[in-house]
Coordinates of C-alpha atoms and ligand atoms in Angstrom, one line a residue:
X20 CA 0.0 0.0 0.0
X21 CA 1.3 3.5 -0.9
X22 CA 1.2 5.9 2.0
X23 CA 1.4 9.7 1.7
X24 CA 3.1 11.1 4.8
X25 CA 2.8 14.7 5.8
X26 CA 6.1 16.3 6.7
X27 CA 7.7 19.6 7.6
X28 CA 10.8 21.0 5.8
X29 CA 14.3 21.2 7.1
X30 CA 16.3 24.2 6.1
X31 CA 19.8 22.8 5.9
X32 CA 19.5 20.3 3.0
X33 CA 21.7 22.4 0.7
X34 CA 23.7 20.0 -1.5
X35 CA 27.5 20.0 -1.5
X36 CA 29.7 19.1 -4.4
X37 CA 27.2 16.5 -5.8
X38 CA 24.8 15.5 -3.2
X39 CA 24.0 15.8 0.5
X40 CA 26.6 15.1 3.2
X41 CA 25.7 15.4 6.8
X42 CA 26.4 14.1 10.3
X43 CA 24.6 10.8 10.9
X44 CA 22.8 12.4 13.8
X45 CA 21.4 15.0 11.6
X46 CA 20.1 12.4 9.1
X47 CA 18.5 10.4 11.8
X48 CA 16.0 13.2 12.5
X49 CA 12.4 12.3 11.6
X50 CA 11.7 12.4 7.9
X51 CA 15.1 14.0 7.2
X52 CA 16.2 11.4 4.6
X53 CA 12.7 11.1 3.2
X54 CA 12.4 14.8 2.7
X55 CA 15.6 14.9 0.7
X56 CA 14.8 11.9 -1.5
X57 CA 11.3 13.1 -2.3
X58 CA 12.6 16.6 -3.0
X59 CA 15.1 15.1 -5.4
X60 CA 12.5 12.9 -7.1
X61 CA 10.1 15.9 -7.4
X62 CA 12.8 18.2 -8.8
X63 CA 13.7 15.9 -11.6
X64 CA 10.1 15.6 -12.8
X65 CA 9.3 12.4 -10.8
X66 CA 10.7 8.9 -11.3
X67 CA 7.7 7.4 -12.9
X68 CA 8.9 4.8 -15.5
X69 CA 12.6 5.5 -14.8
X70 CA 15.5 3.2 -14.0
X71 CA 18.0 4.1 -11.3
X72 CA 21.1 2.5 -9.9
X73 CA 21.0 2.5 -6.1
X74 CA 23.8 1.4 -3.8
X75 CA 26.4 2.6 -1.4
X76 CA 29.7 2.1 0.4
X77 CA 28.2 0.1 3.3
X78 CA 28.6 2.8 5.9
X79 CA 26.5 3.2 9.0
X80 CA 22.8 3.8 8.3
X81 CA 23.1 2.7 4.6
X82 CA 21.1 -0.5 5.3
X83 CA 18.2 1.4 6.7
X84 CA 18.4 4.3 4.2
X85 CA 18.5 1.9 1.2
X86 CA 15.3 0.1 2.2
X87 CA 13.5 3.5 2.7
X88 CA 14.7 4.6 -0.7
X89 CA 13.6 1.3 -2.3
X90 CA 10.1 1.8 -0.8
X91 CA 9.9 5.5 -1.8
X92 CA 11.0 4.6 -5.3
X93 CA 8.3 2.0 -5.7
X94 CA 5.7 4.4 -4.3
X95 CA 6.8 7.1 -6.7
X96 CA 6.4 4.8 -9.7
X97 CA 10.0 4.0 -10.5
X98 CA 10.2 1.3 -13.1
X99 CA 13.4 -0.4 -12.0
X100 CA 16.2 -0.3 -9.5
X101 CA 19.6 -1.9 -10.1
X102 CA 21.2 -2.6 -6.8
X103 CA 24.6 -4.1 -5.9
X104 CA 24.5 -7.2 -3.8
X105 CA 24.0 -6.3 -0.1
X106 CA 23.5 -2.7 -1.3
X107 CA 27.2 -2.3 -2.2
X108 CA 28.7 -0.6 -5.2
X109 CA 31.7 1.6 -5.4
X110 CA 31.1 5.1 -6.9
X111 CA 33.1 4.2 -10.0
X112 CA 31.3 0.9 -10.4
X113 CA 28.0 2.7 -10.0
X114 CA 28.9 5.2 -12.7
X115 CA 29.8 2.3 -15.0
X116 CA 26.5 0.4 -14.4
X117 CA 24.6 3.6 -14.9
X118 CA 26.2 4.2 -18.3
X119 CA 26.2 0.5 -19.4
X120 CA 22.5 0.1 -18.6
X121 CA 21.5 3.5 -19.9
X122 CA 19.9 4.2 -16.5
X123 CA 18.2 7.5 -15.8
X124 CA 20.0 8.3 -12.6
X125 CA 22.0 6.9 -9.7
X126 CA 22.0 7.3 -6.0
X127 CA 25.1 6.3 -4.1
X128 CA 24.8 6.3 -0.4
X129 CA 28.1 7.6 0.8
X130 CA 29.9 10.5 2.4
X131 CA 32.9 9.5 0.3
X132 CA 36.1 10.0 2.2
X133 CA 34.4 11.3 5.4
X134 CA 34.4 9.1 8.5
X135 CA 31.5 6.7 9.1
X136 CA 29.7 5.2 12.1
X137 CA 27.2 6.6 14.5
X138 CA 29.2 9.7 15.1
X139 CA 30.4 9.9 11.5
X140 CA 28.9 11.2 8.3
X141 CA 26.2 9.9 5.9
X142 CA 25.6 11.2 2.4
X143 CA 23.9 10.6 -0.9
X144 CA 25.6 11.3 -4.2
X145 CA 23.2 11.9 -7.1
X146 CA 24.3 11.1 -10.6
X147 CA 22.4 11.9 -13.8
X148 CA 22.0 9.8 -16.9
X149 CA 25.5 10.8 -18.2
X150 CA 26.9 8.8 -15.3
X151 CA 28.3 11.9 -13.5
X152 CA 27.5 14.2 -10.6
X153 CA 24.5 16.4 -11.1
X154 CA 24.9 20.0 -12.0
X155 CA 24.9 22.9 -9.5
X156 CA 21.6 24.1 -11.0
X157 CA 19.9 20.8 -10.2
X158 CA 21.5 20.8 -6.7
X159 CA 20.1 24.3 -6.1
X160 CA 16.6 23.3 -7.3
X161 CA 16.6 20.3 -5.0
X162 CA 17.6 22.5 -2.1
X163 CA 14.8 24.9 -2.9
X164 CA 12.3 22.0 -3.0
X165 CA 13.5 20.8 0.4
X166 CA 12.5 24.1 1.9
X167 CA 8.8 23.8 0.9
X168 CA 8.2 20.0 0.9
X169 CA 4.9 19.0 2.6
X170 CA 4.6 15.3 1.9
X171 CA 6.4 12.2 0.7
X172 CA 5.3 8.9 -0.7
X173 CA 6.4 5.5 0.6
X174 CA 5.3 1.9 0.2
X175 CA 4.2 0.0 3.2
X176 CA 6.1 -3.3 2.6
X177 CA 8.6 -5.7 4.1
X178 CA 12.3 -5.0 3.6
X179 CA 13.8 -6.4 0.4
X180 CA 16.5 -9.1 0.7
X181 CA 19.5 -7.7 -1.0
X182 CA 21.8 -10.6 -0.3
X183 CA 20.5 -12.7 -3.2
X184 CA 21.4 -12.0 -6.8
X185 CA 18.5 -11.9 -9.3
X186 CA 15.4 -10.1 -10.3
X187 CA 12.6 -9.4 -7.8
X188 CA 9.4 -7.4 -7.8
X189 CA 8.1 -4.9 -5.3
X190 CA 4.6 -4.3 -6.4
X191 CA 5.1 -2.9 -10.0
X192 CA 8.8 -2.1 -9.5
X193 CA 11.5 -4.4 -10.7
X194 CA 14.6 -4.8 -8.6
X195 CA 17.7 -6.4 -10.1
X196 CA 20.3 -7.3 -7.5
X197 CA 23.7 -7.5 -9.3
X198 CA 27.2 -8.7 -8.6
X199 CA 29.0 -5.4 -7.7
X200 CA 32.3 -6.5 -9.2
X201 CA 31.7 -8.5 -12.3
X202 CA 31.0 -5.7 -14.9
X203 CA 33.6 -3.4 -13.3
X204 CA 36.3 -6.2 -13.7
X205 CA 35.3 -6.8 -17.3
X206 CA 35.8 -3.1 -18.0
X207 CA 39.2 -3.0 -16.3
X208 CA 40.3 -6.1 -18.3
X209 CA 39.4 -4.2 -21.5
X210 CA 41.5 -1.2 -20.5
X211 CA 44.6 -2.7 -19.1
X212 CA 47.2 -5.3 -20.0
X213 CA 46.2 -7.9 -17.4
X214 CA 48.6 -10.5 -18.8
X215 CA 51.5 -8.1 -18.2
X216 CA 50.4 -7.3 -14.7
X217 CA 50.0 -11.1 -14.0
X218 CA 53.6 -11.6 -15.1
X219 CA 54.7 -8.8 -12.8
X220 CA 53.1 -10.4 -9.8
X221 CA 54.3 -13.8 -10.8
X222 CA 57.8 -12.4 -10.8
X223 CA 57.6 -11.6 -7.1
X224 CA 56.6 -8.0 -7.2
X225 CA 55.3 -7.1 -3.8
X226 CA 52.1 -5.0 -3.6
X227 CA 49.7 -3.9 -0.9
X228 CA 46.2 -2.5 -1.6
X229 CA 44.7 -0.9 1.5
X230 CA 40.9 -0.7 1.2
X231 CA 40.6 1.2 4.5
X232 CA 37.8 -1.2 5.6
X233 CA 35.6 0.4 2.9
X234 CA 33.8 -0.6 -0.3
X235 CA 36.7 -1.6 -2.6
X236 CA 38.0 -4.3 -0.3
X237 CA 36.1 -7.1 -2.2
X238 CA 37.0 -5.5 -5.5
X239 CA 40.7 -5.5 -4.5
X240 CA 40.6 -9.2 -3.4
X241 CA 38.9 -10.2 -6.6
X242 CA 41.0 -8.1 -9.0
X243 CA 44.4 -8.0 -7.4
X244 CA 44.6 -11.3 -5.6
X245 CA 42.3 -13.7 -7.5
X246 CA 42.5 -12.5 -11.1
X247 CA 46.0 -10.9 -11.2
X248 CA 47.7 -13.2 -8.8
X249 CA 49.0 -10.8 -6.2
X250 CA 50.0 -12.7 -3.0
X251 CA 47.0 -13.7 -0.8
X252 CA 46.8 -11.1 1.9
X253 CA 48.0 -8.3 -0.4
X254 CA 44.7 -6.5 0.2
X255 CA 44.7 -5.0 3.7
X256 CA 41.6 -3.9 5.6
X257 CA 39.6 -5.7 3.0
X258 CA 36.3 -6.1 4.8
X259 CA 33.9 -3.2 4.4
X260 CA 32.7 -2.1 7.9
X261 CA 30.0 0.4 8.8
X262 CA 32.4 2.6 10.7
X263 CA 35.5 1.7 8.6
X264 CA 36.9 0.2 11.7
X265 CA 37.3 3.7 13.1
X266 CA 39.5 4.8 10.2
X267 CA 39.0 8.1 8.4
X268 CA 38.8 6.5 5.0
X269 CA 40.6 9.3 3.1
X270 CA 43.8 7.9 1.5
X271 CA 46.3 10.5 2.2
X272 CA 49.5 10.9 4.2
X273 CA 47.7 11.8 7.4
X274 CA 44.7 9.4 7.5
X275 CA 46.5 6.5 5.9
X276 CA 49.5 6.9 8.1
X277 CA 49.6 3.2 8.9
X278 CA 50.2 2.5 5.2
X279 CA 52.7 5.3 4.9
X280 CA 54.6 3.9 7.9
X281 CA 54.6 0.5 6.3
X282 CA 55.9 2.0 3.0
X283 CA 58.7 3.9 4.8
X284 CA 59.8 0.9 6.8
X285 CA 62.4 -1.7 5.8
X286 CA 59.6 -4.2 5.2
X287 CA 58.0 -2.0 2.5
X288 CA 56.6 -3.9 -0.5
X289 CA 57.4 -2.5 -4.0
X290 CA 54.2 -0.5 -4.3
X291 CA 51.1 0.3 -2.3
X292 CA 47.8 1.8 -3.3
X293 CA 44.8 2.9 -1.2
X294 CA 41.2 3.9 -1.8
X295 CA 38.7 6.0 0.1
X296 CA 35.2 5.1 1.5
X297 CA 33.4 4.8 -1.8
X298 CA 36.4 3.9 -4.0
X299 CA 36.8 6.9 -6.1
X300 CA 40.0 8.3 -4.6
X301 CA 43.5 6.8 -4.7
X302 CA 46.9 7.2 -3.1
X303 CA 50.1 5.8 -4.7
X304 CA 53.2 4.9 -2.8
X305 CA 56.5 3.3 -3.8
X306 CA 59.2 2.0 -1.4
X307 CA 59.9 5.0 0.8
X308 CA 58.3 7.2 -1.8
X309 CA 55.0 9.1 -2.1
X310 CA 53.5 10.2 -5.4
X311 CA 51.5 13.4 -5.1
X312 CA 48.1 13.2 -6.8
X313 CA 48.9 16.1 -9.1
X314 CA 52.1 14.4 -10.2
X315 CA 50.3 11.1 -10.6
X316 CA 47.9 12.6 -13.1
X317 CA 50.8 14.1 -15.0
X318 CA 52.8 10.8 -15.0
X319 CA 49.8 8.7 -16.1
X320 CA 49.2 11.1 -19.0
X321 CA 52.9 11.0 -20.0
X322 CA 52.9 7.2 -20.0
X323 CA 49.5 6.7 -21.7
X324 CA 51.0 4.6 -24.5
X325 CA 51.7 1.7 -22.2
X326 CA 48.0 1.1 -21.7
X327 CA 46.1 -0.9 -24.4
X328 CA 43.0 1.2 -24.2
X329 CA 44.9 4.5 -24.8
X330 CA 47.9 3.4 -26.8
X331 CA 46.4 4.8 -30.1
X332 CA 46.4 8.3 -28.7
X333 CA 44.6 10.4 -26.2
X334 CA 42.5 13.5 -26.5
X335 CA 43.0 16.4 -24.1
X336 CA 43.5 16.3 -20.3
X337 CA 41.8 18.3 -17.5
X338 CA 42.6 19.2 -14.0
X339 CA 40.8 21.3 -11.3
X340 CA 42.3 24.8 -10.8
X341 CA 43.5 23.8 -7.4
X342 CA 45.5 20.9 -8.8
X343 CA 49.2 21.6 -9.7
X344 CA 50.1 22.6 -13.2
X345 CA 52.4 19.5 -13.7
X346 CA 50.0 17.9 -16.2
X347 CA 49.8 21.1 -18.2
X348 CA 53.5 20.7 -19.1
X349 CA 52.9 17.2 -20.3
X350 CA 49.9 18.3 -22.4
X351 CA 52.0 21.0 -24.0
X352 CA 54.7 18.5 -24.9
X353 CA 52.1 16.0 -26.3
X354 CA 50.4 18.8 -28.2
X355 CA 47.0 18.1 -26.6
X356 CA 44.6 20.5 -24.8
X357 CA 44.8 21.0 -21.1
X358 CA 41.6 22.3 -19.5
X359 CA 41.5 23.9 -16.0
X360 CA 38.1 23.5 -14.4
X361 CA 36.5 24.3 -11.0
X362 CA 36.7 21.7 -8.3
X363 CA 34.0 19.0 -8.6
X364 CA 34.1 16.0 -10.9
X365 CA 31.0 17.2 -12.7
X366 CA 33.1 19.8 -14.4
X367 CA 35.0 17.2 -16.3
X368 CA 31.9 15.5 -17.6
X369 CA 31.0 17.9 -20.4
X370 CA 34.6 17.8 -21.6
X371 CA 34.4 13.9 -21.7
X372 CA 31.0 13.8 -23.3
X373 CA 32.1 16.2 -26.0
X374 CA 35.3 14.1 -26.6
X375 CA 37.6 16.9 -25.6
X376 CA 39.5 14.9 -22.9
X377 CA 40.6 11.4 -22.0
X378 CA 42.2 11.9 -18.6
X379 CA 41.4 14.1 -15.7
X380 CA 42.3 14.5 -12.1
X381 CA 42.2 16.5 -8.9
X382 CA 44.6 17.2 -6.1
X383 CA 42.2 15.5 -3.7
X384 CA 43.5 12.1 -4.7
X385 CA 41.1 11.7 -7.6
X386 CA 42.2 10.5 -11.1
X387 CA 40.2 8.9 -13.9
X388 CA 39.5 8.8 -17.6
X389 CA 36.5 8.9 -19.9
X390 CA 35.8 5.2 -19.3
X391 CA 33.2 6.4 -16.7
X392 CA 32.1 9.8 -15.4
X393 CA 33.6 9.6 -11.9
X394 CA 37.1 9.3 -10.5
X395 CA 38.2 5.7 -10.1
X396 CA 40.5 4.5 -7.3
X397 CA 41.2 1.0 -8.6
X398 CA 41.7 2.2 -12.2
X399 CA 44.5 4.6 -11.1
X400 CA 46.3 1.8 -9.2
X401 CA 46.0 -0.6 -12.2
X402 CA 47.4 2.1 -14.4
X403 CA 50.5 2.4 -12.2
X404 CA 50.8 -1.4 -12.1
X405 CA 50.5 -1.5 -15.9
X406 CA 53.3 1.1 -16.4
X407 CA 55.5 -0.8 -13.9
X408 CA 54.9 -4.1 -15.8
X409 CA 55.6 -2.5 -19.1
X410 CA 58.7 -0.5 -18.2
X411 CA 60.2 -2.7 -15.4
X412 CA 60.8 0.5 -13.4
X413 CA 59.9 1.2 -9.8
X414 CA 57.3 3.8 -8.7
X415 CA 60.2 6.1 -7.6
X416 CA 62.1 5.6 -10.9
X417 CA 59.1 6.4 -13.0
X418 CA 58.5 9.6 -11.0
X419 CA 62.1 10.6 -11.1
X420 CA 62.3 10.1 -14.9
X421 CA 59.2 12.3 -15.1
X422 CA 60.8 15.0 -13.0
X423 CA 64.0 14.8 -15.1
X424 CA 61.9 15.3 -18.3
X425 CA 59.6 18.1 -17.1
X426 CA 61.0 19.5 -13.8
X427 CA 59.4 19.0 -10.4
X428 CA 56.3 20.8 -9.2
X429 CA 56.4 20.9 -5.4
X430 CA 52.9 20.9 -4.2
X431 CA 51.0 20.7 -0.9
X432 CA 47.5 21.4 0.3
X433 CA 47.1 23.1 3.7
X434 CA 43.7 22.8 5.4
X435 CA 42.3 25.1 8.1
X436 CA 39.4 23.2 9.6
X437 CA 36.3 24.0 11.7
X438 CA 36.2 27.7 10.9
X439 CA 33.1 29.6 11.7
X440 CA 31.1 29.7 8.5
X441 CA 30.6 33.5 8.5
X442 CA 34.3 34.1 9.3
X443 CA 35.3 31.9 6.4
X444 CA 32.9 33.6 4.0
X445 CA 34.1 37.0 5.0
X446 CA 37.8 35.9 4.7
X447 CA 37.2 34.8 1.1
X448 CA 35.2 37.9 0.2
X449 CA 37.8 40.3 1.6
X450 CA 40.6 38.4 0.1
X451 CA 38.9 38.6 -3.3
X452 CA 38.5 42.4 -3.0
X453 CA 42.1 42.7 -2.1
X454 CA 43.6 40.5 -4.9
X455 CA 44.4 43.3 -7.3
X456 CA 46.3 45.2 -4.7
X457 CA 48.8 42.3 -4.3
X458 CA 49.9 42.5 -7.9
X459 CA 53.5 43.7 -8.4
X460 CA 54.3 43.6 -4.6
X461 CA 56.8 41.3 -2.9
X462 CA 56.0 39.4 0.2
X463 CA 58.7 37.4 2.1
X464 CA 60.8 37.6 -1.1
X465 CA 58.0 36.3 -3.3
X466 CA 56.8 38.7 -6.0
X467 CA 53.1 38.5 -7.0
X468 CA 52.8 38.7 -10.8
X469 CA 49.0 38.5 -11.0
X470 CA 46.0 37.6 -8.7
X471 CA 42.4 37.0 -9.7
X472 CA 39.4 34.8 -8.9
X473 CA 39.3 31.6 -10.9
X474 CA 36.4 31.9 -13.4
X475 CA 35.5 29.0 -15.7
X476 CA 33.5 29.2 -18.8
X477 CA 32.4 25.7 -19.8
X478 CA 33.2 25.3 -23.5
X479 CA 30.1 23.1 -24.1
X480 CA 27.2 24.8 -22.3
X481 CA 28.9 28.2 -21.9
X482 CA 27.9 28.3 -18.2
X483 CA 30.2 30.3 -15.9
X484 CA 31.5 29.2 -12.6
X485 CA 33.6 31.0 -10.1
X486 CA 35.6 28.8 -7.7
X487 CA 38.6 29.8 -5.7
X488 CA 41.1 32.6 -5.8
X489 CA 44.5 32.4 -7.5
X490 CA 47.7 34.3 -6.7
X491 CA 50.6 33.8 -9.1
X492 CA 54.3 34.5 -8.3
X493 CA 57.5 34.8 -10.3
X494 CA 59.1 31.5 -11.3
X495 CA 55.9 29.6 -11.7
X496 CA 54.8 29.5 -8.0
X497 CA 51.1 29.7 -7.2
X498 CA 48.7 29.9 -4.3
X499 CA 45.0 28.9 -4.7
X500 CA 42.4 29.5 -1.9
X501 CA 39.0 27.8 -1.8
X502 CA 36.4 26.7 0.8
X503 CA 35.7 23.0 0.9
X504 CA 32.3 21.8 -0.3
X505 CA 32.4 18.4 1.5
X506 CA 33.1 19.2 5.1
X507 CA 30.4 18.7 7.8
X508 CA 32.1 20.6 10.6
X509 CA 32.0 24.4 10.1
X510 CA 34.1 25.6 7.1
X511 CA 37.4 24.3 5.9
X512 CA 39.7 26.7 4.1
X513 CA 41.9 24.9 1.7
X514 CA 45.2 26.6 0.6
X515 CA 46.9 24.9 -2.3
X516 CA 50.5 25.9 -2.9
X517 CA 52.9 25.0 -5.6
X518 CA 56.4 26.0 -6.8
X519 CA 58.3 24.7 -9.8
X520 CA 62.0 23.6 -9.9
X521 CA 63.7 22.5 -13.1
X522 CA 66.8 21.0 -11.5
X523 CA 66.5 20.3 -7.8
X524 CA 64.2 17.4 -7.2
X525 CA 65.2 16.4 -3.7
X526 CA 63.8 19.1 -1.5
X527 CA 61.3 18.4 1.3
X528 CA 58.1 19.8 -0.1
X529 CA 57.3 21.4 3.3
X530 CA 60.6 23.2 3.2
X531 CA 60.3 24.1 -0.4
X532 CA 56.9 25.7 0.2
X533 CA 57.5 27.2 3.7
X534 CA 57.9 30.8 2.6
X535 CA 54.9 30.6 0.3
X536 CA 52.8 29.2 3.1
X537 CA 53.8 32.2 5.2
X538 CA 52.8 34.5 2.4
X539 CA 49.5 32.7 2.0
X540 CA 48.7 33.3 5.6
X541 CA 49.7 37.0 5.4
X542 CA 47.6 37.7 2.3
X543 CA 44.5 36.1 3.6
X544 CA 45.0 37.3 7.2
X545 CA 44.4 33.7 8.3
X546 CA 45.7 34.1 11.8
X547 CA 44.0 37.3 12.6
X548 CA 40.6 36.0 11.3
X549 CA 40.7 32.4 12.5
X550 CA 43.1 32.4 15.4
X551 CA 45.0 29.6 13.7
X552 CA 48.8 30.1 13.3
X553 CA 49.3 26.9 11.3
X554 CA 47.2 24.6 9.2
X555 CA 45.3 21.7 10.9
X556 CA 46.1 19.3 8.1
X557 CA 48.8 19.1 5.4
X558 CA 48.4 16.6 2.6
Ligands
G16_25 C1 34.1 15.5 -4.1 C2 34.0 15.6 -5.6 C3 35.4 15.9 -6.1 C4 36.0 17.1 -5.4 C5 35.9 17.0 -4.0 C6 36.2 18.3 -3.4 O1 34.9 14.4 -3.8 O2 33.6 14.4 -6.1 O3 35.4 16.1 -7.5 O4 37.3 17.2 -5.7 O5 34.6 16.6 -3.6 O6 36.2 18.3 -2.0 P1 36.3 19.6 -1.2 O7 35.3 20.5 -1.7 O8 36.2 19.2 0.2 O9 37.7 20.1 -1.5 P2 34.4 13.1 -3.0 O10 35.5 12.1 -3.1 O11 34.1 13.6 -1.7 O12 33.2 12.7 -3.8

């Protein structure tokens, strides 16, 4: 029986980068989830007769939320839901299924790299029929709808058993429970040289994949251990847990410190990779060696010819404005276009749909290609393994060869967390008004050449987006400021800093960027406004 439930609006359901991301406690409020889902359905003209992909990363509250969404979908006339077994699909696998099955949309229940558990975060990412994150315009419309919603529809029915593969019916709605890994694995086999990677592992190459107790654990076991022959036990923290075993599932130098410690110890394997909560982010490490995500994008691009799917040539590349300019130098050498877009994967999608780019990436440990419309953690690790298999070089050697060819871009991101929202907004607004006055002046020995907000005009739909503030210095150094769109605890000010060196590749990035960090703090008056005299997190 379909029930229409009266409800009252919440005012805080503004969508972040591509969906809603909130503290679990917030989402547990009465009708909170239902309000958001019904608002989304209503905003997109209803879901009558539509097919959606629905799944998540297995975090706390996903099991309950998914059953609610199934029943709301049925009550709203959805034709079909495609769901990963036990409600699990990584974000890249979900994007792939969405495209492969020509579905109308996708809901991935995840707060991505944010922590899980009762005191952690919950989220919903909404993807449209192109397989990628919905536009800011749709997000805004959904938000407007959440402010006026009066009722939602839900089916009164028993929970659906998502542990069995196959097709089931809930009243008029078809539910297909699929193997979450099978189709994704087939796609990876088509892209990469699996035979070469098998030989690499057979030769004794030691590898660790850290799934951070999140969704890609079973993908890793299947792909790296069972299919490619990495040693059993190569996949660490392989079982997805609702609270990620207490980990903050963000694969970076801080939150994956256990892996970094292993890789800098004498027992380090030849290579390690890690993924985040929903499997779209990646970190790459060699023996006592870390590859910065910006470098990783540039290195993959420079080595595209080793990968069967790309060996006949690639189109352009794209990076977010906050990402280092390393990949631009590669694009220039290859004679292909390099687009600089605002942060948020959706900004790459038009470029991929219009065949302008093949690879894209972001400093926030996201790299991918046009095989899907999301970033893809396992794809990036397979890419590195394929290069190693083809060249016989180590992670460090591949990176050093790259620096020798193009110079090294020293790059770090400094985060100032938990800032009062108004203070953060004012800091950015005032900084923007002051930008022009910095030009031509020298701060701590660093001369500003130009400073302006980053404004992007999408070459396909001509839409204009403003995202972040850029300050350029002599000798190719740069500072970018922006506020995070994915935090759930006040505002996070992100300060991205890079400098470029053609000859000296062995500096400690923290030292290489120390003066610029001081300048960044002076220009934005960070200490005066936030009380913080140093960043909370450096990655
Ligand atoms: C999301 C988007 C990414 C974007 C990131 C930005 O990542 O998918 O494209 O780079 O947010 O995060 P912030 O605004 O905090 O810097 P994810 O992995 O959370 O989906």
